[in-house]
Every structure is written in structure tokens, then in C-alpha cells.
PDB file of C-alpha atoms in Angstrom:
ATOM      1  CA  UNK W 290      10.594  -4.824  -1.763  1.00  0.00           C
ATOM      2  CA  UNK W 291       8.106  -3.482   1.086  1.00  0.00           C
ATOM      3  CA  UNK W 292       5.394  -6.504   1.334  1.00  0.00           C
ATOM      4  CA  UNK W 293       1.913  -4.780   1.272  1.00  0.00           C
ATOM      5  CA  UNK W 294      -0.907  -6.101   3.058  1.00  0.00           C
ATOM      6  CA  UNK W 295      -2.977  -8.384   0.897  1.00  0.00           C
ATOM      7  CA  UNK W 296      -5.955  -5.847   0.042  1.00  0.00           C
ATOM      8  CA  UNK W 297      -3.960  -2.885  -0.913  1.00  0.00           C
ATOM      9  CA  UNK W 298      -3.305  -1.446  -4.122  1.00  0.00           C
ATOM     10  CA  UNK W 299       0.657  -1.228  -5.788  1.00  0.00           C
ATOM     11  CA  UNK W 300       2.284   1.571  -4.025  1.00  0.00           C
ATOM     12  CA  UNK W 301       1.598   4.738  -4.649  1.00  0.00           C
ATOM     13  CA  UNK W 302       5.481   5.604  -6.270  1.00  0.00           C
ATOM     14  CA  UNK W 303       5.105   2.705  -8.755  1.00  0.00           C
ATOM     15  CA  UNK W 304       2.110   3.613 -10.167  1.00  0.00           C
ATOM     16  CA  UNK W 305       3.349   7.568 -10.022  1.00  0.00           C
ATOM     17  CA  UNK W 306       6.259   6.251 -12.100  1.00  0.00           C
ATOM     18  CA  UNK W 307       4.394   3.743 -14.554  1.00  0.00           C
ATOM     19  CA  UNK W 308       2.043   6.617 -15.348  1.00  0.00           C
ATOM     20  CA  UNK W 309       4.978   9.274 -16.431  1.00  0.00           C
ATOM     21  CA  UNK W 310       6.373   6.579 -18.464  1.00  0.00           C
ATOM     22  CA  UNK W 311       3.497   6.043 -20.098  1.00  0.00           C
ATOM     23  CA  UNK W 312       2.666   9.644 -20.863  1.00  0.00           C
ATOM     24  CA  UNK W 313       5.847  10.049 -21.739  1.00  0.00           C
ATOM     25  CA  UNK W 314       5.830   7.064 -24.339  1.00  0.00           C
ATOM     26  CA  UNK W 315       2.765   8.548 -25.897  1.00  0.00           C
ATOM     27  CA  UNK W 316       3.869  11.584 -26.341  1.00  0.00           C
ATOM     28  CA  UNK W 317       7.756  10.155 -27.956  1.00  0.00           C
ATOM     29  CA  UNK W 318       5.611   7.811 -30.390  1.00  0.00           C
ATOM     30  CA  UNK W 319       3.047  11.123 -31.301  1.00  0.00           C
ATOM     31  CA  UNK W 320       6.527  12.690 -31.867  1.00  0.00           C
ATOM     32  CA  UNK W 321       8.144  10.550 -34.023  1.00  0.00           C
ATOM     33  CA  UNK W 322       4.782   9.761 -36.090  1.00  0.00           C
ATOM     34  CA  UNK W 323       4.939  13.500 -36.353  1.00  0.00           C
ATOM     35  CA  UNK W 324       8.430  13.461 -37.595  1.00  0.00           C
ATOM     36  CA  UNK W 325       8.528  10.605 -39.658  1.00  0.00           C
ATOM     37  CA  UNK W 326       5.303  12.696 -41.708  1.00  0.00           C
ATOM     38  CA  UNK W 327       7.260  15.939 -41.590  1.00  0.00           C
ATOM     39  CA  UNK W 328      10.266  14.002 -43.012  1.00  0.00           C
ATOM     40  CA  UNK W 329       7.595  12.414 -45.935  1.00  0.00           C
ATOM     41  CA  UNK W 330       6.450  14.954 -46.870  1.00  0.00           C
ATOM     42  CA  UNK W 331      10.223  17.310 -47.270  1.00  0.00           C
ATOM     43  CA  UNK W 332      11.216  13.594 -49.492  1.00  0.00           C
ATOM     44  CA  UNK W 333       7.936  13.914 -51.649  1.00  0.00           C
ATOM     45  CA  UNK W 334       8.498  17.785 -52.057  1.00  0.00           C
ATOM     46  CA  UNK W 335       5.038  18.420 -50.551  1.00  0.00           C
ATOM     47  CA  UNK W 336       5.827  20.318 -47.693  1.00  0.00           C
ATOM     48  CA  UNK W 337       8.017  23.718 -46.624  1.00  0.00           C
ATOM     49  CA  UNK W 338      10.552  23.558 -44.544  1.00  0.00           C
ATOM     50  CA  UNK W 339       9.731  23.779 -40.347  1.00  0.00           C
ATOM     51  CA  UNK W 340       9.687  27.135 -39.153  1.00  0.00           C
ATOM     52  CA  UNK W 341      12.227  27.121 -36.259  1.00  0.00           C
ATOM     53  CA  UNK W 342      15.083  25.926 -39.169  1.00  0.00           C
ATOM     54  CA  UNK W 343      15.930  28.947 -41.388  1.00  0.00           C
ATOM     55  CA  UNK W 344      15.844  28.383 -45.044  1.00  0.00           C
ATOM     56  CA  UNK W 345      20.163  28.348 -46.218  1.00  0.00           C
ATOM     57  CA  UNK W 346      20.821  30.475 -49.129  1.00  0.00           C
ATOM     58  CA  UNK W 347      23.485  29.759 -51.781  1.00  0.00           C
ATOM     59  CA  UNK W 348      24.399  32.827 -54.183  1.00  0.00           C
ATOM     60  CA  UNK W 349      23.303  32.295 -57.640  1.00  0.00           C
ATOM     61  CA  UNK W 350      26.729  31.380 -59.115  1.00  0.00           C
ATOM     62  CA  UNK W 351      28.015  29.105 -56.908  1.00  0.00           C
ATOM     63  CA  UNK W 352      26.604  25.142 -56.703  1.00  0.00           C
ATOM     64  CA  UNK W 353      26.381  22.838 -53.936  1.00  0.00           C
ATOM     65  CA  UNK W 354      27.299  19.540 -54.539  1.00  0.00           C
ATOM     66  CA  UNK W 355      24.940  16.244 -53.176  1.00  0.00           C
ATOM     67  CA  UNK W 356      26.490  13.100 -51.453  1.00  0.00           C
ATOM     68  CA  UNK W 357      26.418  11.764 -55.234  1.00  0.00           C
ATOM     69  CA  UNK W 358      28.483  14.325 -57.008  1.00  0.00           C
ATOM     70  CA  UNK W 359      25.570  15.896 -59.039  1.00  0.00           C
ATOM     71  CA  UNK W 360      25.342  19.695 -58.371  1.00  0.00           C
ATOM     72  CA  UNK W 361      22.167  20.889 -56.004  1.00  0.00           C
ATOM     73  CA  UNK W 362      20.321  24.287 -55.278  1.00  0.00           C
ATOM     74  CA  UNK W 363      20.374  25.539 -51.486  1.00  0.00           C
ATOM     75  CA  UNK W 364      17.188  23.805 -51.421  1.00  0.00           C
ATOM     76  CA  UNK W 365      17.961  20.451 -51.898  1.00  0.00           C
ATOM     77  CA  UNK W 366      20.702  20.473 -49.497  1.00  0.00           C
ATOM     78  CA  UNK W 367      18.630  22.152 -46.656  1.00  0.00           C
ATOM     79  CA  UNK W 368      16.236  19.196 -47.169  1.00  0.00           C
ATOM     80  CA  UNK W 369      19.099  16.676 -46.774  1.00  0.00           C
ATOM     81  CA  UNK W 370      20.628  18.423 -44.117  1.00  0.00           C
ATOM     82  CA  UNK W 371      16.943  17.969 -42.137  1.00  0.00           C
ATOM     83  CA  UNK W 372      16.307  14.491 -43.452  1.00  0.00           C
ATOM     84  CA  UNK W 373      19.884  13.939 -41.706  1.00  0.00           C
ATOM     85  CA  UNK W 374      18.581  15.833 -38.983  1.00  0.00           C
ATOM     86  CA  UNK W 375      15.380  13.793 -38.236  1.00  0.00           C
ATOM     87  CA  UNK W 376      16.872  10.795 -39.232  1.00  0.00           C
ATOM     88  CA  UNK W 377      19.154  11.255 -35.740  1.00  0.00           C
ATOM     89  CA  UNK W 378      16.226  12.514 -33.760  1.00  0.00           C
ATOM     90  CA  UNK W 379      14.583   9.236 -35.032  1.00  0.00           C
ATOM     91  CA  UNK W 380      17.347   7.160 -33.581  1.00  0.00           C
ATOM     92  CA  UNK W 381      17.804   8.807 -30.781  1.00  0.00           C
ATOM     93  CA  UNK W 382      13.698   8.790 -30.111  1.00  0.00           C
ATOM     94  CA  UNK W 383      13.231   4.749 -30.906  1.00  0.00           C
ATOM     95  CA  UNK W 384      16.092   4.606 -27.960  1.00  0.00           C
ATOM     96  CA  UNK W 385      14.368   6.294 -25.405  1.00  0.00           C
ATOM     97  CA  UNK W 386      11.493   4.043 -26.432  1.00  0.00           C
ATOM     98  CA  UNK W 387      13.096   0.783 -26.520  1.00  0.00           C
ATOM     99  CA  UNK W 388      14.684   2.223 -23.011  1.00  0.00           C
ATOM    100  CA  UNK W 389      11.089   2.960 -21.780  1.00  0.00           C
ATOM    101  CA  UNK W 390      10.118   0.025 -23.046  1.00  0.00           C
ATOM    102  CA  UNK W 391      12.645  -2.061 -20.994  1.00  0.00           C
ATOM    103  CA  UNK W 392      11.777   0.086 -17.936  1.00  0.00           C
ATOM    104  CA  UNK W 393       7.988  -0.779 -18.752  1.00  0.00           C
ATOM    105  CA  UNK W 394       8.511  -4.446 -18.738  1.00  0.00           C
ATOM    106  CA  UNK W 395      10.685  -4.395 -15.411  1.00  0.00           C
ATOM    107  CA  UNK W 396       8.337  -2.739 -13.692  1.00  0.00           C
ATOM    108  CA  UNK W 397       5.260  -5.038 -14.947  1.00  0.00           C
ATOM    109  CA  UNK W 398       7.499  -7.883 -13.999  1.00  0.00           C
ATOM    110  CA  UNK W 399       7.981  -6.709 -10.853  1.00  0.00           C
ATOM    111  CA  UNK W 400       4.315  -5.646 -10.840  1.00  0.00           C
ATOM    112  CA  UNK W 401       3.152  -9.109 -11.575  1.00  0.00           C
ATOM    113  CA  UNK W 402       5.284 -10.957  -8.803  1.00  0.00           C
ATOM    114  CA  UNK W 403       4.069  -8.516  -6.562  1.00  0.00           C
ATOM    115  CA  UNK W 404       0.303  -9.342  -7.486  1.00  0.00           C
ATOM    116  CA  UNK W 405       1.314 -12.897  -7.480  1.00  0.00           C
ATOM    117  CA  UNK W 406       2.846 -12.670  -3.723  1.00  0.00           C
ATOM    118  CA  UNK W 407      -0.581 -10.963  -2.494  1.00  0.00           C
ATOM    119  CA  UNK W 408      -2.887 -13.473  -4.516  1.00  0.00           C
ATOM    120  CA  UNK W 409      -1.043 -16.162  -2.896  1.00  0.00           C
ATOM    121  CA  UNK W 410      -0.935 -14.352   0.940  1.00  0.00           C
ATOM    122  CA  UNK W 411      -4.861 -13.922   0.009  1.00  0.00           C
ATOM    123  CA  UNK W 412      -5.177 -17.482  -0.580  1.00  0.00           C
ATOM    124  CA  UNK W 413      -3.281 -18.902   2.303  1.00  0.00           C
ATOM    125  CA  UNK W 414      -5.003 -16.259   4.450  1.00  0.00           C
ATOM    126  CA  UNK W 415      -8.305 -18.082   3.122  1.00  0.00           C
ATOM    127  CA  UNK W 416      -6.745 -21.321   3.892  1.00  0.00           C
ATOM    128  CA  UNK W 417      -5.617 -19.920   7.592  1.00  0.00           C
ATOM    129  CA  UNK W 418      -9.232 -18.112   8.366  1.00  0.00           C
ATOM    130  CA  UNK W 419     -11.659 -21.402   7.037  1.00  0.00           C
ATOM    131  CA  UNK W 420      -9.146 -24.045   9.094  1.00  0.00           C
ATOM    132  CA  UNK W 421      -9.533 -21.949  11.977  1.00  0.00           C
ATOM    133  CA  UNK W 422     -13.626 -21.066  11.114  1.00  0.00           C
ATOM    134  CA  UNK W 423     -14.016 -24.602  11.021  1.00  0.00           C
ATOM    135  CA  UNK W 424     -12.400 -25.538  14.135  1.00  0.00           C
ATOM    136  CA  UNK W 425     -14.562 -22.752  16.157  1.00  0.00           C
ATOM    137  CA  UNK W 426     -17.237 -24.144  14.842  1.00  0.00           C
ATOM    138  CA  UNK W 427     -16.502 -27.798  16.115  1.00  0.00           C
ATOM    139  CA  UNK W 428     -15.673 -26.760  19.459  1.00  0.00           C
ATOM    140  CA  UNK W 429     -18.687 -24.447  19.540  1.00  0.00           C
ATOM    141  CA  UNK W 430     -20.723 -27.806  17.900  1.00  0.00           C
ATOM    142  CA  UNK W 431     -19.388 -30.000  21.302  1.00  0.00           C
ATOM    143  CA  UNK W 432     -19.677 -26.366  23.891  1.00  0.00           C
ATOM    144  CA  UNK W 433     -23.051 -26.930  22.230  1.00  0.00           C
ATOM    145  CA  UNK W 434     -23.757 -30.705  22.977  1.00  0.00           C
ATOM    146  CA  UNK W 435     -22.023 -30.386  26.758  1.00  0.00           C
ATOM    147  CA  UNK W 436     -24.640 -27.538  27.626  1.00  0.00           C
ATOM    148  CA  UNK W 437     -27.573 -29.721  26.847  1.00  0.00           C
ATOM    149  CA  UNK W 438     -26.309 -32.408  28.714  1.00  0.00           C
ATOM    150  CA  UNK W 439     -24.937 -30.188  31.346  1.00  0.00           C
ATOM    151  CA  UNK W 440     -28.593 -28.856  30.957  1.00  0.00           C
ATOM    152  CA  UNK W 441     -30.040 -32.313  31.649  1.00  0.00           C
ATOM    153  CA  UNK W 442     -28.815 -33.079  34.574  1.00  0.00           C
ATOM    154  CA  UNK W 443     -29.773 -30.101  36.318  1.00  0.00           C
ATOM    155  CA  UNK W 444     -33.116 -30.387  35.074  1.00  0.00           C
ATOM    156  CA  UNK W 445     -33.002 -33.976  36.754  1.00  0.00           C
ATOM    157  CA  UNK W 446     -31.365 -32.336  40.126  1.00  0.00           C
ATOM    158  CA  UNK W 447     -34.627 -30.011  40.606  1.00  0.00           C
ATOM    159  CA  UNK W 448     -36.798 -32.252  39.717  1.00  0.00           C
ATOM    160  CA  UNK W 449     -35.608 -35.392  42.562  1.00  0.00           C
ATOM    161  CA  UNK W 450     -35.078 -32.413  44.420  1.00  0.00           C
ATOM    162  CA  UNK W 451     -38.812 -31.139  44.563  1.00  0.00           C
ATOM    163  CA  UNK W 452     -39.832 -35.303  44.963  1.00  0.00           C
ATOM    164  CA  UNK W 453     -37.390 -34.829  48.075  1.00  0.00           C
ATOM    165  CA  UNK W 454     -39.090 -32.141  48.935  1.00  0.00           C
ATOM    166  CA  UNK W 455     -42.648 -33.160  48.535  1.00  0.00           C
ATOM    167  CA  UNK W 456     -41.738 -36.747  50.367  1.00  0.00           C
ATOM    168  CA  UNK W 457     -40.057 -35.206  53.077  1.00  0.00           C
ATOM    169  CA  UNK W 458     -43.585 -32.950  53.361  1.00  0.00           C
ATOM    170  CA  UNK W 459     -45.469 -36.227  53.587  1.00  0.00           C
ATOM    171  CA  UNK W 460     -42.679 -37.721  55.916  1.00  0.00           C
ATOM    172  CA  UNK W 461     -43.237 -34.446  58.509  1.00  0.00           C
ATOM    173  CA  UNK W 462     -46.924 -34.745  58.419  1.00  0.00           C
ATOM    174  CA  UNK W 463     -46.633 -38.142  59.223  1.00  0.00           C
ATOM    175  CA  UNK W 464     -44.448 -37.840  61.940  1.00  0.00           C
ATOM    176  CA  UNK W 465     -46.357 -34.436  63.229  1.00  0.00           C
ATOM    177  CA  UNK W 466     -49.257 -36.391  63.486  1.00  0.00           C
ATOM    178  CA  UNK W 467     -47.682 -39.145  65.045  1.00  0.00           C
ATOM    179  CA  UNK W 468     -46.279 -37.102  67.850  1.00  0.00           C
ATOM    180  CA  UNK W 469     -49.596 -35.265  68.195  1.00  0.00           C
ATOM    181  CA  UNK W 470     -50.802 -39.067  68.934  1.00  0.00           C
ATOM    182  CA  UNK W 471     -48.157 -40.305  71.571  1.00  0.00           C
ATOM    183  CA  UNK W 472     -49.016 -36.610  73.251  1.00  0.00           C
ATOM    184  CA  UNK W 473     -52.371 -37.305  73.987  1.00  0.00           C
ATOM    185  CA  UNK W 474     -51.403 -40.943  74.825  1.00  0.00           C
ATOM    186  CA  UNK W 475     -49.062 -39.879  77.289  1.00  0.00           C
ATOM    187  CA  UNK W 476     -51.339 -37.258  78.297  1.00  0.00           C
ATOM    188  CA  UNK W 477     -54.207 -39.444  78.833  1.00  0.00           C
ATOM    189  CA  UNK W 478     -51.279 -41.756  80.877  1.00  0.00           C
ATOM    190  CA  UNK W 479     -50.834 -38.667  83.025  1.00  0.00           C
ATOM    191  CA  UNK W 480     -53.974 -38.073  83.842  1.00  0.00           C
ATOM    192  CA  UNK W 481     -55.029 -41.667  84.841  1.00  0.00           C
ATOM    193  CA  UNK W 482     -52.242 -41.831  86.981  1.00  0.00           C
TER     194      UNK W 482
END
């Protein structure tokens, strides 16, 4: 049996066969009910013989004998024959219904097994995906913590660089002032010499 993805429905051929068997079963049930009612009508003498079967006529001077040995007319003999024929048809239809029910039960067992496999597969997939999601969430949280720590270090580095630039500007000013003063003193010393 081929496996399907967790979200796909049962295979189309299986559904088609199940629909065909179901419609056949419904048709057979209706036919059995019709045959039973016709047989009941024939036994009670209420209904006429079906038009598909010609009436059997027996000459007036000839008498037919029934199962019990008593004389029966042609109409009763025809009823008996039709009743026997209906019984045979009922047996055949009952066998067909039993085969249908057996086949339907086999199909339903297979369908239930496949549905259970799909359900188990879905549960397994959900469990795996939930585990992966939890792992990704914890990794994401640790990366956010590391990002925050690195951002704080970067902010500290920028602050130190600004302070050193400001300190360099102050030192440069004092060095420049010292050089200017030294240059002026040297000029005076040269001028006096």
C-alpha cells in the first residue's frame, strides 16, 4: 500500500471503488425489498404475475400436481415456479450482499489503518516541528543576548574612542602651546645673541 502525505485524502481509486460498492449495495437492497414484496403479494394472491414471465396454461382436462401431491391448477403451479425462482434470486442476492459487506469491511479496515497511519504521522510531524521550533527559539534567544552584549561592548569602545579623541585634542593644544612658547623663547635667545 502506498503511503500518502499526512494532509492528503484517501486515494481516489479506493474512494471510487467504495462509492461503486455502496451504490451496488443500495441497488441490491432495493431489489431484494421489491422481490420480497412481490413474493409476499404472490403468496397472498393479491398481485398479478410479473409481465416478463408468460402465464403457464394447462388444458382443462389436464391437472397438475403440487409438492404435496394434490391437484393444482396452472395458476398455482406458475406461482410455485415463480416463488422458487424468487427464492433462488434471493439466495444469489444475499450471497452478493455478504460478499459486498465482506469487501466493504476489508476496505474499511484498510481505510482505518491508513487513517491511523496518517494520524500517527501527523502527530509525529507536529512533535518534531515543535521540537525544532523550541530549539530555534532558544537559539534565537541566545543570539539576541549575544547581540545585546556585543552592542554594549561596541558602545563602550565608541565612548572610549571619543574620550581619547577629546583627550588628544586637549593634549595637542597644550603641546602646541608649549611648542609656540618654546619657539618664542628660542627666538628671544637668538635675538639676544
